[in-house]
């Protein structure tokens, strides 16, 4: 049976950059992008074309930032998609590769961030589970100093992005992918959990604020209703554009009221194998 032709639309570097400018992406700004390649349509050149289009829209003075999470470097006891036999856990912990920002691939965030991770001049932050990668003149200011015991809090790139007036672009992605909401979890009463990971000296556990993307879609829906969110289409993908600071401030008020107090804490790092969807 022959493969059906693609339905489109046909997306190129130029059409993508034009759509981004029409949506409201500004030259020279810092933009945190959460993306879905498949949502865009038929992209001539795939993820590389999308990165080129984003950089074209941002211009030489703009900075592109993406999440490059590597939560697969986590405790196999928490893996659920798929789980692994319990008798394997000690060996997996003993032989798991240590995080290396130069070579550790991203996981669970799509192919566009992986293309950014390997882009010439890209800088990646140091957290072994929740790194961010940036390209552009502001890359070092965003990524440097990401503390090893602060996944998405005050000593992470999210706080730098908030302070620097960066905006979020959801490019075919839903609010469940909006990492900015996690910064709010560090500013409201949240449980602390033990997070396991490999280190140069062997398996280690660190204490971290519990984070979960549960109810982020509901949070995003209310945020969009109450706050100005620029919306439009880039190719076939719905684009949403808003300041990081607006998202964090809204989530700080919303989460204590709407999130159940008995919500199970997620102890696996974002993006990795685990019992629930990635944050």
PDB file of N, CA and C in Angstrom, residues 107-174:
ATOM      1  N   UNK A 107      16.020  14.377  26.413  1.00  0.00           N
ATOM      2  CA  UNK A 107      14.999  13.341  26.287  1.00  0.00           C
ATOM      3  C   UNK A 107      13.660  13.891  26.758  1.00  0.00           C
ATOM      4  N   UNK A 108      12.615  13.584  25.985  1.00  0.00           N
ATOM      5  CA  UNK A 108      11.271  13.937  26.399  1.00  0.00           C
ATOM      6  C   UNK A 108      10.862  15.355  26.077  1.00  0.00           C
ATOM      7  N   UNK A 109      11.699  16.102  25.342  1.00  0.00           N
ATOM      8  CA  UNK A 109      11.372  17.484  25.025  1.00  0.00           C
ATOM      9  C   UNK A 109      11.268  17.731  23.524  1.00  0.00           C
ATOM     10  N   UNK A 110      11.455  16.680  22.708  1.00  0.00           N
ATOM     11  CA  UNK A 110      11.292  16.817  21.267  1.00  0.00           C
ATOM     12  C   UNK A 110      12.615  16.965  20.535  1.00  0.00           C
ATOM     13  N   UNK A 111      12.526  16.955  19.215  1.00  0.00           N
ATOM     14  CA  UNK A 111      13.733  16.963  18.384  1.00  0.00           C
ATOM     15  C   UNK A 111      14.282  18.364  18.159  1.00  0.00           C
ATOM     16  N   UNK A 112      13.461  19.390  18.310  1.00  0.00           N
ATOM     17  CA  UNK A 112      13.951  20.752  18.104  1.00  0.00           C
ATOM     18  C   UNK A 112      14.956  21.135  19.193  1.00  0.00           C
ATOM     19  N   UNK A 113      14.682  20.914  20.470  1.00  0.00           N
ATOM     20  CA  UNK A 113      15.701  21.186  21.483  1.00  0.00           C
ATOM     21  C   UNK A 113      16.988  20.395  21.271  1.00  0.00           C
ATOM     22  N   UNK A 114      16.867  19.174  20.797  1.00  0.00           N
ATOM     23  CA  UNK A 114      18.086  18.393  20.548  1.00  0.00           C
ATOM     24  C   UNK A 114      18.916  19.018  19.442  1.00  0.00           C
ATOM     25  N   UNK A 115      18.257  19.604  18.444  1.00  0.00           N
ATOM     26  CA  UNK A 115      18.994  20.315  17.405  1.00  0.00           C
ATOM     27  C   UNK A 115      19.683  21.552  17.976  1.00  0.00           C
ATOM     28  N   UNK A 116      19.007  22.264  18.872  1.00  0.00           N
ATOM     29  CA  UNK A 116      19.621  23.436  19.505  1.00  0.00           C
ATOM     30  C   UNK A 116      20.813  23.016  20.358  1.00  0.00           C
ATOM     31  N   UNK A 117      20.688  21.909  21.055  1.00  0.00           N
ATOM     32  CA  UNK A 117      21.773  21.441  21.934  1.00  0.00           C
ATOM     33  C   UNK A 117      23.078  21.287  21.175  1.00  0.00           C
ATOM     34  N   UNK A 118      23.014  20.839  19.933  1.00  0.00           N
ATOM     35  CA  UNK A 118      24.222  20.591  19.148  1.00  0.00           C
ATOM     36  C   UNK A 118      24.551  21.753  18.207  1.00  0.00           C
ATOM     37  N   UNK A 119      23.852  22.883  18.333  1.00  0.00           N
ATOM     38  CA  UNK A 119      24.055  24.018  17.434  1.00  0.00           C
ATOM     39  C   UNK A 119      25.413  24.675  17.695  1.00  0.00           C
ATOM     40  N   UNK A 120      26.083  25.179  16.660  1.00  0.00           N
ATOM     41  CA  UNK A 120      27.354  25.876  16.888  1.00  0.00           C
ATOM     42  C   UNK A 120      27.189  27.045  17.863  1.00  0.00           C
ATOM     43  N   UNK A 121      28.049  27.066  18.866  1.00  0.00           N
ATOM     44  CA  UNK A 121      28.009  28.138  19.853  1.00  0.00           C
ATOM     45  C   UNK A 121      27.002  27.958  20.959  1.00  0.00           C
ATOM     46  N   UNK A 122      26.276  26.854  20.973  1.00  0.00           N
ATOM     47  CA  UNK A 122      25.274  26.635  22.017  1.00  0.00           C
ATOM     48  C   UNK A 122      25.940  26.460  23.379  1.00  0.00           C
ATOM     49  N   UNK A 123      25.264  26.955  24.420  1.00  0.00           N
ATOM     50  CA  UNK A 123      25.725  26.776  25.793  1.00  0.00           C
ATOM     51  C   UNK A 123      24.631  26.065  26.574  1.00  0.00           C
ATOM     52  N   UNK A 124      25.029  25.064  27.346  1.00  0.00           N
ATOM     53  CA  UNK A 124      24.080  24.244  28.096  1.00  0.00           C
ATOM     54  C   UNK A 124      24.353  24.361  29.580  1.00  0.00           C
ATOM     55  N   UNK A 125      23.292  24.425  30.371  1.00  0.00           N
ATOM     56  CA  UNK A 125      23.471  24.582  31.811  1.00  0.00           C
ATOM     57  C   UNK A 125      23.862  23.256  32.456  1.00  0.00           C
ATOM     58  N   UNK A 126      24.259  23.341  33.723  1.00  0.00           N
ATOM     59  CA  UNK A 126      24.970  22.233  34.353  1.00  0.00           C
ATOM     60  C   UNK A 126      24.093  21.240  35.096  1.00  0.00           C
ATOM     61  N   UNK A 127      22.798  21.511  35.275  1.00  0.00           N
ATOM     62  CA  UNK A 127      22.009  20.576  36.074  1.00  0.00           C
ATOM     63  C   UNK A 127      21.848  19.252  35.333  1.00  0.00           C
ATOM     64  N   UNK A 128      22.111  18.119  35.994  1.00  0.00           N
ATOM     65  CA  UNK A 128      22.101  16.831  35.289  1.00  0.00           C
ATOM     66  C   UNK A 128      20.726  16.315  34.900  1.00  0.00           C
ATOM     67  N   UNK A 129      19.653  16.938  35.373  1.00  0.00           N
ATOM     68  CA  UNK A 129      18.310  16.501  35.000  1.00  0.00           C
ATOM     69  C   UNK A 129      17.555  17.535  34.182  1.00  0.00           C
ATOM     70  N   UNK A 130      17.694  18.810  34.514  1.00  0.00           N
ATOM     71  CA  UNK A 130      16.821  19.840  33.941  1.00  0.00           C
ATOM     72  C   UNK A 130      17.621  20.973  33.321  1.00  0.00           C
ATOM     73  N   UNK A 131      18.553  20.629  32.456  1.00  0.00           N
ATOM     74  CA  UNK A 131      19.362  21.662  31.822  1.00  0.00           C
ATOM     75  C   UNK A 131      18.550  22.440  30.794  1.00  0.00           C
ATOM     76  N   UNK A 132      19.053  23.638  30.490  1.00  0.00           N
ATOM     77  CA  UNK A 132      18.564  24.453  29.389  1.00  0.00           C
ATOM     78  C   UNK A 132      19.743  24.752  28.478  1.00  0.00           C
ATOM     79  N   UNK A 133      19.461  24.890  27.189  1.00  0.00           N
ATOM     80  CA  UNK A 133      20.489  25.251  26.222  1.00  0.00           C
ATOM     81  C   UNK A 133      20.082  26.540  25.537  1.00  0.00           C
ATOM     82  N   UNK A 134      21.058  27.414  25.314  1.00  0.00           N
ATOM     83  CA  UNK A 134      20.785  28.714  24.713  1.00  0.00           C
ATOM     84  C   UNK A 134      21.775  29.004  23.600  1.00  0.00           C
ATOM     85  N   UNK A 135      21.288  29.723  22.601  1.00  0.00           N
ATOM     86  CA  UNK A 135      22.107  30.182  21.487  1.00  0.00           C
ATOM     87  C   UNK A 135      21.870  31.670  21.315  1.00  0.00           C
ATOM     88  N   UNK A 136      22.939  32.434  21.258  1.00  0.00           N
ATOM     89  CA  UNK A 136      22.806  33.872  21.079  1.00  0.00           C
ATOM     90  C   UNK A 136      23.662  34.620  22.070  1.00  0.00           C
ATOM     91  N   UNK A 137      23.698  35.937  21.975  1.00  0.00           N
ATOM     92  CA  UNK A 137      24.584  36.722  22.834  1.00  0.00           C
ATOM     93  C   UNK A 137      24.261  36.653  24.318  1.00  0.00           C
ATOM     94  N   UNK A 138      23.030  36.309  24.674  1.00  0.00           N
ATOM     95  CA  UNK A 138      22.663  36.191  26.081  1.00  0.00           C
ATOM     96  C   UNK A 138      22.754  34.791  26.630  1.00  0.00           C
ATOM     97  N   UNK A 139      23.343  33.865  25.869  1.00  0.00           N
ATOM     98  CA  UNK A 139      23.329  32.459  26.265  1.00  0.00           C
ATOM     99  C   UNK A 139      24.034  32.212  27.589  1.00  0.00           C
ATOM    100  N   UNK A 140      25.207  32.792  27.780  1.00  0.00           N
ATOM    101  CA  UNK A 140      25.951  32.555  29.016  1.00  0.00           C
ATOM    102  C   UNK A 140      25.204  33.103  30.224  1.00  0.00           C
ATOM    103  N   UNK A 141      24.613  34.283  30.072  1.00  0.00           N
ATOM    104  CA  UNK A 141      23.886  34.883  31.190  1.00  0.00           C
ATOM    105  C   UNK A 141      22.706  34.025  31.626  1.00  0.00           C
ATOM    106  N   UNK A 142      22.109  33.290  30.680  1.00  0.00           N
ATOM    107  CA  UNK A 142      20.965  32.435  30.987  1.00  0.00           C
ATOM    108  C   UNK A 142      21.403  31.120  31.614  1.00  0.00           C
ATOM    109  N   UNK A 143      22.448  30.518  31.083  1.00  0.00           N
ATOM    110  CA  UNK A 143      22.762  29.132  31.444  1.00  0.00           C
ATOM    111  C   UNK A 143      23.803  28.982  32.544  1.00  0.00           C
ATOM    112  N   UNK A 144      24.692  29.948  32.717  1.00  0.00           N
ATOM    113  CA  UNK A 144      25.747  29.793  33.720  1.00  0.00           C
ATOM    114  C   UNK A 144      25.159  29.816  35.131  1.00  0.00           C
ATOM    115  N   UNK A 145      25.767  29.048  36.011  1.00  0.00           N
ATOM    116  CA  UNK A 145      25.383  29.081  37.414  1.00  0.00           C
ATOM    117  C   UNK A 145      24.162  28.274  37.778  1.00  0.00           C
ATOM    118  N   UNK A 146      23.765  27.322  36.936  1.00  0.00           N
ATOM    119  CA  UNK A 146      22.624  26.462  37.268  1.00  0.00           C
ATOM    120  C   UNK A 146      23.064  25.483  38.350  1.00  0.00           C
ATOM    121  N   UNK A 147      22.525  25.664  39.557  1.00  0.00           N
ATOM    122  CA  UNK A 147      22.967  24.876  40.711  1.00  0.00           C
ATOM    123  C   UNK A 147      22.554  23.420  40.580  1.00  0.00           C
ATOM    124  N   UNK A 148      23.423  22.534  41.027  1.00  0.00           N
ATOM    125  CA  UNK A 148      23.172  21.100  40.901  1.00  0.00           C
ATOM    126  C   UNK A 148      22.043  20.607  41.784  1.00  0.00           C
ATOM    127  N   UNK A 149      21.639  21.402  42.787  1.00  0.00           N
ATOM    128  CA  UNK A 149      20.538  21.003  43.675  1.00  0.00           C
ATOM    129  C   UNK A 149      19.325  21.911  43.499  1.00  0.00           C
ATOM    130  N   UNK A 150      19.187  22.511  42.306  1.00  0.00           N
ATOM    131  CA  UNK A 150      18.057  23.408  42.051  1.00  0.00           C
ATOM    132  C   UNK A 150      17.581  23.187  40.623  1.00  0.00           C
ATOM    133  N   UNK A 151      16.634  22.252  40.481  1.00  0.00           N
ATOM    134  CA  UNK A 151      16.200  21.886  39.140  1.00  0.00           C
ATOM    135  C   UNK A 151      15.628  23.071  38.374  1.00  0.00           C
ATOM    136  N   UNK A 152      14.598  23.717  38.947  1.00  0.00           N
ATOM    137  CA  UNK A 152      13.878  24.752  38.210  1.00  0.00           C
ATOM    138  C   UNK A 152      13.498  25.910  39.125  1.00  0.00           C
ATOM    139  N   UNK A 153      14.386  26.228  40.049  1.00  0.00           N
ATOM    140  CA  UNK A 153      14.090  27.259  41.042  1.00  0.00           C
ATOM    141  C   UNK A 153      14.919  28.513  40.869  1.00  0.00           C
ATOM    142  N   UNK A 154      15.248  29.154  42.009  1.00  0.00           N
ATOM    143  CA  UNK A 154      15.876  30.467  41.996  1.00  0.00           C
ATOM    144  C   UNK A 154      17.290  30.454  41.435  1.00  0.00           C
ATOM    145  N   UNK A 155      17.964  29.318  41.508  1.00  0.00           N
ATOM    146  CA  UNK A 155      19.327  29.222  40.973  1.00  0.00           C
ATOM    147  C   UNK A 155      19.351  28.412  39.675  1.00  0.00           C
ATOM    148  N   UNK A 156      18.289  28.569  38.897  1.00  0.00           N
ATOM    149  CA  UNK A 156      18.180  27.919  37.593  1.00  0.00           C
ATOM    150  C   UNK A 156      18.006  28.961  36.507  1.00  0.00           C
ATOM    151  N   UNK A 157      18.153  28.586  35.248  1.00  0.00           N
ATOM    152  CA  UNK A 157      17.915  29.544  34.163  1.00  0.00           C
ATOM    153  C   UNK A 157      16.522  30.162  34.166  1.00  0.00           C
ATOM    154  N   UNK A 158      15.531  29.482  34.733  1.00  0.00           N
ATOM    155  CA  UNK A 158      14.190  30.061  34.755  1.00  0.00           C
ATOM    156  C   UNK A 158      14.172  31.395  35.494  1.00  0.00           C
ATOM    157  N   UNK A 159      14.844  31.463  36.627  1.00  0.00           N
ATOM    158  CA  UNK A 159      14.876  32.715  37.375  1.00  0.00           C
ATOM    159  C   UNK A 159      15.619  33.792  36.597  1.00  0.00           C
ATOM    160  N   UNK A 160      16.665  33.415  35.861  1.00  0.00           N
ATOM    161  CA  UNK A 160      17.388  34.378  35.015  1.00  0.00           C
ATOM    162  C   UNK A 160      16.477  34.894  33.908  1.00  0.00           C
ATOM    163  N   UNK A 161      15.717  34.001  33.312  1.00  0.00           N
ATOM    164  CA  UNK A 161      14.807  34.394  32.236  1.00  0.00           C
ATOM    165  C   UNK A 161      13.721  35.328  32.752  1.00  0.00           C
ATOM    166  N   UNK A 162      13.186  35.003  33.915  1.00  0.00           N
ATOM    167  CA  UNK A 162      12.160  35.862  34.517  1.00  0.00           C
ATOM    168  C   UNK A 162      12.726  37.260  34.767  1.00  0.00           C
ATOM    169  N   UNK A 163      13.885  37.338  35.385  1.00  0.00           N
ATOM    170  CA  UNK A 163      14.472  38.634  35.730  1.00  0.00           C
ATOM    171  C   UNK A 163      14.858  39.432  34.492  1.00  0.00           C
ATOM    172  N   UNK A 164      15.201  38.729  33.422  1.00  0.00           N
ATOM    173  CA  UNK A 164      15.641  39.401  32.210  1.00  0.00           C
ATOM    174  C   UNK A 164      14.541  39.771  31.249  1.00  0.00           C
ATOM    175  N   UNK A 165      13.287  39.541  31.614  1.00  0.00           N
ATOM    176  CA  UNK A 165      12.180  39.917  30.754  1.00  0.00           C
ATOM    177  C   UNK A 165      11.959  39.013  29.565  1.00  0.00           C
ATOM    178  N   UNK A 166      12.410  37.771  29.651  1.00  0.00           N
ATOM    179  CA  UNK A 166      12.230  36.825  28.555  1.00  0.00           C
ATOM    180  C   UNK A 166      10.760  36.460  28.386  1.00  0.00           C
ATOM    181  N   UNK A 167      10.443  35.994  27.207  1.00  0.00           N
ATOM    182  CA  UNK A 167       9.095  35.496  26.942  1.00  0.00           C
ATOM    183  C   UNK A 167       9.127  34.012  26.599  1.00  0.00           C
ATOM    184  N   UNK A 168       7.971  33.378  26.769  1.00  0.00           N
ATOM    185  CA  UNK A 168       7.768  31.972  26.435  1.00  0.00           C
ATOM    186  C   UNK A 168       7.049  31.896  25.095  1.00  0.00           C
ATOM    187  N   UNK A 169       7.488  30.983  24.246  1.00  0.00           N
ATOM    188  CA  UNK A 169       6.755  30.625  23.035  1.00  0.00           C
ATOM    189  C   UNK A 169       6.380  29.160  23.117  1.00  0.00           C
ATOM    190  N   UNK A 170       5.076  28.882  23.205  1.00  0.00           N
ATOM    191  CA  UNK A 170       4.582  27.511  23.062  1.00  0.00           C
ATOM    192  C   UNK A 170       4.284  27.323  21.591  1.00  0.00           C
ATOM    193  N   UNK A 171       5.121  26.549  20.921  1.00  0.00           N
ATOM    194  CA  UNK A 171       5.042  26.371  19.478  1.00  0.00           C
ATOM    195  C   UNK A 171       4.501  24.975  19.177  1.00  0.00           C
ATOM    196  N   UNK A 172       3.175  24.871  19.147  1.00  0.00           N
ATOM    197  CA  UNK A 172       2.561  23.564  18.964  1.00  0.00           C
ATOM    198  C   UNK A 172       2.590  22.713  20.211  1.00  0.00           C
ATOM    199  N   UNK A 173       3.037  23.271  21.322  1.00  0.00           N
ATOM    200  CA  UNK A 173       3.095  22.556  22.599  1.00  0.00           C
ATOM    201  C   UNK A 173       2.020  23.100  23.524  1.00  0.00           C
ATOM    202  N   UNK A 174       1.575  22.261  24.466  1.00  0.00           N
ATOM    203  CA  UNK A 174       0.560  22.669  25.419  1.00  0.00           C
ATOM    204  C   UNK A 174       1.169  23.240  26.683  1.00  0.00           C
TER     205      UNK A 174
END
